[in-house]
Amino acid sequence: MDRQNVAYDLSIYEALLEPKTEKQEKKQQPKTVKIKNKNAFKNVVNILSIAVVVSLVIGVIYTNAAITQTTNEIAKTQKAITELESEKAYLEFTLESRMSLDEIESYAVNVLGMVKMDSSQVEYIEIESENKTEFSDGTLASKIEEVVEPVLSYFEP
């Protein structure tokens, strides 16, 4: 039996110790280019992600500013409404005070020169005829009679 060292086969490591040829170097170069391209792609994705986050933050800030501005406008409008309602109440009170019976009477007497009516100025009239209601039967002859009767009464002596 041969006393060789069979447990260790060192021949597989010899290829690693040999100097590399140009072909082997060229084969390894594209791998580094791919790694560089992957790193560049990751950098672009990171930059785009940061840009999206920044744009979202700017959008939120803009939206909050718009909400604040609208809230301020609403507050100003509500304040104006309150002031106008107060002015309306004051004007209604003023109008009611001017429309009282005492004010109207004072205006009529002092400005217009009117006087109160006394009992000697009252005249009563009497109506001698009774109240009556006539119904037409709706025929053509009755309608013609209604139209002609006032004309004929005009010519009667």
PDB file of C-alpha atoms in Angstrom:
ATOM      1  CA  MET A   1       0.000   0.000   0.000  1.00  0.00           C
ATOM      2  CA  ASP A   2       1.180   3.414  -0.879  1.00  0.00           C
ATOM      3  CA  ARG A   3       1.786   5.754   1.915  1.00  0.00           C
ATOM      4  CA  GLN A   4       0.511   8.860   0.254  1.00  0.00           C
ATOM      5  CA  ASN A   5      -1.445  11.469   2.055  1.00  0.00           C
ATOM      6  CA  VAL A   6      -4.894  10.858   0.717  1.00  0.00           C
ATOM      7  CA  ALA A   7      -6.638  12.880   3.302  1.00  0.00           C
ATOM      8  CA  TYR A   8      -5.500  16.194   1.874  1.00  0.00           C
ATOM      9  CA  ASP A   9      -5.720  16.992  -1.820  1.00  0.00           C
ATOM     10  CA  LEU A  10      -3.847  20.281  -2.189  1.00  0.00           C
ATOM     11  CA  SER A  11      -4.109  20.376  -5.950  1.00  0.00           C
ATOM     12  CA  ILE A  12      -7.393  22.283  -5.845  1.00  0.00           C
ATOM     13  CA  TYR A  13      -5.655  25.265  -4.264  1.00  0.00           C
ATOM     14  CA  GLU A  14      -2.945  25.452  -6.896  1.00  0.00           C
ATOM     15  CA  ALA A  15      -5.264  27.230  -9.327  1.00  0.00           C
ATOM     16  CA  LEU A  16      -5.692  30.035  -6.843  1.00  0.00           C
ATOM     17  CA  LEU A  17      -1.964  30.528  -6.501  1.00  0.00           C
ATOM     18  CA  GLU A  18      -1.315  30.828 -10.212  1.00  0.00           C
ATOM     19  CA  PRO A  19      -1.212  34.369 -11.678  1.00  0.00           C
ATOM     20  CA  LYS A  20      -4.443  35.448 -13.330  1.00  0.00           C
ATOM     21  CA  THR A  21      -4.572  35.863 -17.038  1.00  0.00           C
ATOM     22  CA  GLU A  22      -6.227  38.741 -18.867  1.00  0.00           C
ATOM     23  CA  LYS A  23      -9.249  36.607 -19.679  1.00  0.00           C
ATOM     24  CA  GLN A  24      -9.868  35.868 -16.073  1.00  0.00           C
ATOM     25  CA  GLU A  25      -9.509  39.570 -15.156  1.00  0.00           C
ATOM     26  CA  LYS A  26     -11.989  40.564 -17.895  1.00  0.00           C
ATOM     27  CA  LYS A  27     -14.455  38.012 -16.614  1.00  0.00           C
ATOM     28  CA  GLN A  28     -14.274  39.494 -13.152  1.00  0.00           C
ATOM     29  CA  GLN A  29     -14.605  43.120 -14.340  1.00  0.00           C
ATOM     30  CA  PRO A  30     -18.253  42.886 -15.434  1.00  0.00           C
ATOM     31  CA  LYS A  31     -19.119  41.563 -12.013  1.00  0.00           C
ATOM     32  CA  THR A  32     -17.740  44.712 -10.402  1.00  0.00           C
ATOM     33  CA  VAL A  33     -19.553  46.853 -12.979  1.00  0.00           C
ATOM     34  CA  LYS A  34     -22.770  45.081 -12.125  1.00  0.00           C
ATOM     35  CA  ILE A  35     -22.115  45.704  -8.475  1.00  0.00           C
ATOM     36  CA  LYS A  36     -21.454  49.384  -9.241  1.00  0.00           C
ATOM     37  CA  ASN A  37     -24.642  49.552 -11.301  1.00  0.00           C
ATOM     38  CA  LYS A  38     -26.578  47.977  -8.433  1.00  0.00           C
ATOM     39  CA  ASN A  39     -25.116  50.510  -6.024  1.00  0.00           C
ATOM     40  CA  ALA A  40     -25.971  53.345  -8.399  1.00  0.00           C
ATOM     41  CA  PHE A  41     -29.521  52.006  -8.743  1.00  0.00           C
ATOM     42  CA  LYS A  42     -29.840  51.814  -4.961  1.00  0.00           C
ATOM     43  CA  ASN A  43     -28.576  55.388  -4.696  1.00  0.00           C
ATOM     44  CA  VAL A  44     -31.131  56.588  -7.274  1.00  0.00           C
ATOM     45  CA  VAL A  45     -33.925  54.745  -5.467  1.00  0.00           C
ATOM     46  CA  ASN A  46     -32.822  56.274  -2.160  1.00  0.00           C
ATOM     47  CA  ILE A  47     -32.716  59.774  -3.648  1.00  0.00           C
ATOM     48  CA  LEU A  48     -36.167  59.302  -5.199  1.00  0.00           C
ATOM     49  CA  SER A  49     -37.533  58.004  -1.891  1.00  0.00           C
ATOM     50  CA  ILE A  50     -36.154  61.024  -0.073  1.00  0.00           C
ATOM     51  CA  ALA A  51     -37.649  63.322  -2.735  1.00  0.00           C
ATOM     52  CA  VAL A  52     -41.071  61.678  -2.341  1.00  0.00           C
ATOM     53  CA  VAL A  53     -40.942  62.009   1.450  1.00  0.00           C
ATOM     54  CA  VAL A  54     -39.877  65.657   1.214  1.00  0.00           C
ATOM     55  CA  SER A  55     -42.670  66.403  -1.276  1.00  0.00           C
ATOM     56  CA  LEU A  56     -45.210  64.723   1.028  1.00  0.00           C
ATOM     57  CA  VAL A  57     -43.999  66.800   3.974  1.00  0.00           C
ATOM     58  CA  ILE A  58     -44.262  69.966   1.878  1.00  0.00           C
ATOM     59  CA  GLY A  59     -47.770  68.924   0.825  1.00  0.00           C
ATOM     60  CA  VAL A  60     -48.842  68.404   4.436  1.00  0.00           C
ATOM     61  CA  ILE A  61     -47.405  71.786   5.443  1.00  0.00           C
ATOM     62  CA  TYR A  62     -49.176  73.498   2.534  1.00  0.00           C
ATOM     63  CA  THR A  63     -52.463  71.788   3.401  1.00  0.00           C
ATOM     64  CA  ASN A  64     -52.172  72.861   7.036  1.00  0.00           C
ATOM     65  CA  ALA A  65     -51.450  76.431   5.948  1.00  0.00           C
ATOM     66  CA  ALA A  66     -54.518  76.418   3.702  1.00  0.00           C
ATOM     67  CA  ILE A  67     -56.665  75.046   6.535  1.00  0.00           C
ATOM     68  CA  THR A  68     -55.369  77.733   8.894  1.00  0.00           C
ATOM     69  CA  GLN A  69     -56.087  80.469   6.362  1.00  0.00           C
ATOM     70  CA  THR A  70     -59.613  79.164   5.751  1.00  0.00           C
ATOM     71  CA  THR A  71     -60.231  78.921   9.509  1.00  0.00           C
ATOM     72  CA  ASN A  72     -59.149  82.545   9.930  1.00  0.00           C
ATOM     73  CA  GLU A  73     -61.491  83.642   7.134  1.00  0.00           C
ATOM     74  CA  ILE A  74     -64.362  81.739   8.767  1.00  0.00           C
ATOM     75  CA  ALA A  75     -63.643  83.427  12.108  1.00  0.00           C
ATOM     76  CA  LYS A  76     -63.636  86.880  10.463  1.00  0.00           C
ATOM     77  CA  THR A  77     -66.906  86.123   8.680  1.00  0.00           C
ATOM     78  CA  GLN A  78     -68.541  84.883  11.892  1.00  0.00           C
ATOM     79  CA  LYS A  79     -67.424  88.040  13.672  1.00  0.00           C
ATOM     80  CA  ALA A  80     -68.915  90.158  10.874  1.00  0.00           C
ATOM     81  CA  ILE A  81     -72.165  88.161  11.100  1.00  0.00           C
ATOM     82  CA  THR A  82     -72.330  88.776  14.852  1.00  0.00           C
ATOM     83  CA  GLU A  83     -71.786  92.506  14.362  1.00  0.00           C
ATOM     84  CA  LEU A  84     -74.454  92.673  11.649  1.00  0.00           C
ATOM     85  CA  GLU A  85     -76.952  90.768  13.804  1.00  0.00           C
ATOM     86  CA  SER A  86     -76.302  93.229  16.632  1.00  0.00           C
ATOM     87  CA  GLU A  87     -76.840  96.169  14.272  1.00  0.00           C
ATOM     88  CA  LYS A  88     -80.032  94.540  12.955  1.00  0.00           C
ATOM     89  CA  ALA A  89     -81.394  94.166  16.505  1.00  0.00           C
ATOM     90  CA  TYR A  90     -80.594  97.828  17.225  1.00  0.00           C
ATOM     91  CA  LEU A  91     -82.299  98.991  14.014  1.00  0.00           C
ATOM     92  CA  GLU A  92     -85.379  96.848  14.713  1.00  0.00           C
ATOM     93  CA  PHE A  93     -85.623  98.332  18.213  1.00  0.00           C
ATOM     94  CA  THR A  94     -85.304 101.840  16.776  1.00  0.00           C
ATOM     95  CA  LEU A  95     -87.976 101.087  14.179  1.00  0.00           C
ATOM     96  CA  GLU A  96     -90.363  99.682  16.792  1.00  0.00           C
ATOM     97  CA  SER A  97     -89.906 102.728  19.004  1.00  0.00           C
ATOM     98  CA  ARG A  98     -90.709 105.014  16.090  1.00  0.00           C
ATOM     99  CA  MET A  99     -93.751 102.958  15.109  1.00  0.00           C
ATOM    100  CA  SER A 100     -95.465 103.119  18.494  1.00  0.00           C
ATOM    101  CA  LEU A 101     -98.943 104.687  18.567  1.00  0.00           C
ATOM    102  CA  ASP A 102     -97.773 107.587  20.710  1.00  0.00           C
ATOM    103  CA  GLU A 103     -94.994 108.421  18.233  1.00  0.00           C
ATOM    104  CA  ILE A 104     -97.380 108.225  15.262  1.00  0.00           C
ATOM    105  CA  GLU A 105     -99.930 110.422  17.010  1.00  0.00           C
ATOM    106  CA  SER A 106     -97.256 112.946  17.956  1.00  0.00           C
ATOM    107  CA  TYR A 107     -95.963 113.052  14.378  1.00  0.00           C
ATOM    108  CA  ALA A 108     -99.497 113.492  12.978  1.00  0.00           C
ATOM    109  CA  VAL A 109    -100.313 116.344  15.347  1.00  0.00           C
ATOM    110  CA  ASN A 110     -96.994 118.195  15.404  1.00  0.00           C
ATOM    111  CA  VAL A 111     -95.626 117.701  11.889  1.00  0.00           C
ATOM    112  CA  LEU A 112     -98.723 117.168   9.749  1.00  0.00           C
ATOM    113  CA  GLY A 113    -101.020 119.496  11.725  1.00  0.00           C
ATOM    114  CA  MET A 114    -103.803 116.954  12.113  1.00  0.00           C
ATOM    115  CA  VAL A 115    -106.424 117.103  14.885  1.00  0.00           C
ATOM    116  CA  LYS A 116    -108.522 114.406  16.504  1.00  0.00           C
ATOM    117  CA  MET A 117    -112.005 113.903  15.157  1.00  0.00           C
ATOM    118  CA  ASP A 118    -114.885 115.007  17.360  1.00  0.00           C
ATOM    119  CA  SER A 119    -118.439 113.663  17.428  1.00  0.00           C
ATOM    120  CA  SER A 120    -119.832 116.508  15.294  1.00  0.00           C
ATOM    121  CA  GLN A 121    -117.895 115.229  12.326  1.00  0.00           C
ATOM    122  CA  VAL A 122    -119.491 111.774  12.387  1.00  0.00           C
ATOM    123  CA  GLU A 123    -122.284 111.099   9.878  1.00  0.00           C
ATOM    124  CA  TYR A 124    -124.329 107.946   9.805  1.00  0.00           C
ATOM    125  CA  ILE A 125    -126.004 106.650   6.637  1.00  0.00           C
ATOM    126  CA  GLU A 126    -128.786 104.146   6.230  1.00  0.00           C
ATOM    127  CA  ILE A 127    -129.193 101.701   3.405  1.00  0.00           C
ATOM    128  CA  GLU A 128    -132.827 101.209   2.416  1.00  0.00           C
ATOM    129  CA  SER A 129    -132.517  98.166   0.190  1.00  0.00           C
ATOM    130  CA  GLU A 130    -132.136  94.681   1.440  1.00  0.00           C
ATOM    131  CA  ASN A 131    -129.192  92.537   0.673  1.00  0.00           C
ATOM    132  CA  LYS A 132    -130.094  89.895  -1.841  1.00  0.00           C
ATOM    133  CA  THR A 133    -128.267  87.388  -3.962  1.00  0.00           C
ATOM    134  CA  GLU A 134    -129.372  86.304  -7.405  1.00  0.00           C
ATOM    135  CA  PHE A 135    -128.305  83.116  -9.066  1.00  0.00           C
ATOM    136  CA  SER A 136    -128.438  82.646 -12.828  1.00  0.00           C
ATOM    137  CA  ASP A 137    -129.539  79.372 -14.263  1.00  0.00           C
ATOM    138  CA  GLY A 138    -126.600  79.388 -16.682  1.00  0.00           C
ATOM    139  CA  THR A 139    -128.636  79.246 -19.917  1.00  0.00           C
ATOM    140  CA  LEU A 140    -127.795  81.300 -22.972  1.00  0.00           C
ATOM    141  CA  ALA A 141    -131.018  83.299 -22.711  1.00  0.00           C
ATOM    142  CA  SER A 142    -130.298  84.343 -19.116  1.00  0.00           C
ATOM    143  CA  LYS A 143    -126.791  85.452 -20.045  1.00  0.00           C
ATOM    144  CA  ILE A 144    -128.090  87.568 -22.930  1.00  0.00           C
ATOM    145  CA  GLU A 145    -130.709  89.077 -20.608  1.00  0.00           C
ATOM    146  CA  GLU A 146    -127.993  90.000 -18.084  1.00  0.00           C
ATOM    147  CA  VAL A 147    -126.070  91.862 -20.784  1.00  0.00           C
ATOM    148  CA  VAL A 148    -129.062  93.590 -22.419  1.00  0.00           C
ATOM    149  CA  GLU A 149    -130.897  94.606 -19.200  1.00  0.00           C
ATOM    150  CA  PRO A 150    -128.450  97.379 -18.185  1.00  0.00           C
ATOM    151  CA  VAL A 151    -128.583  98.837 -21.705  1.00  0.00           C
ATOM    152  CA  LEU A 152    -132.402  98.857 -21.726  1.00  0.00           C
ATOM    153  CA  SER A 153    -132.561 100.447 -18.276  1.00  0.00           C
ATOM    154  CA  TYR A 154    -130.483 103.314 -19.610  1.00  0.00           C
ATOM    155  CA  PHE A 155    -133.143 104.162 -22.217  1.00  0.00           C
ATOM    156  CA  GLU A 156    -136.170 103.921 -19.855  1.00  0.00           C
ATOM    157  CA  PRO A 157    -137.572 107.261 -18.693  1.00  0.00           C
TER     158      PRO A 157
END
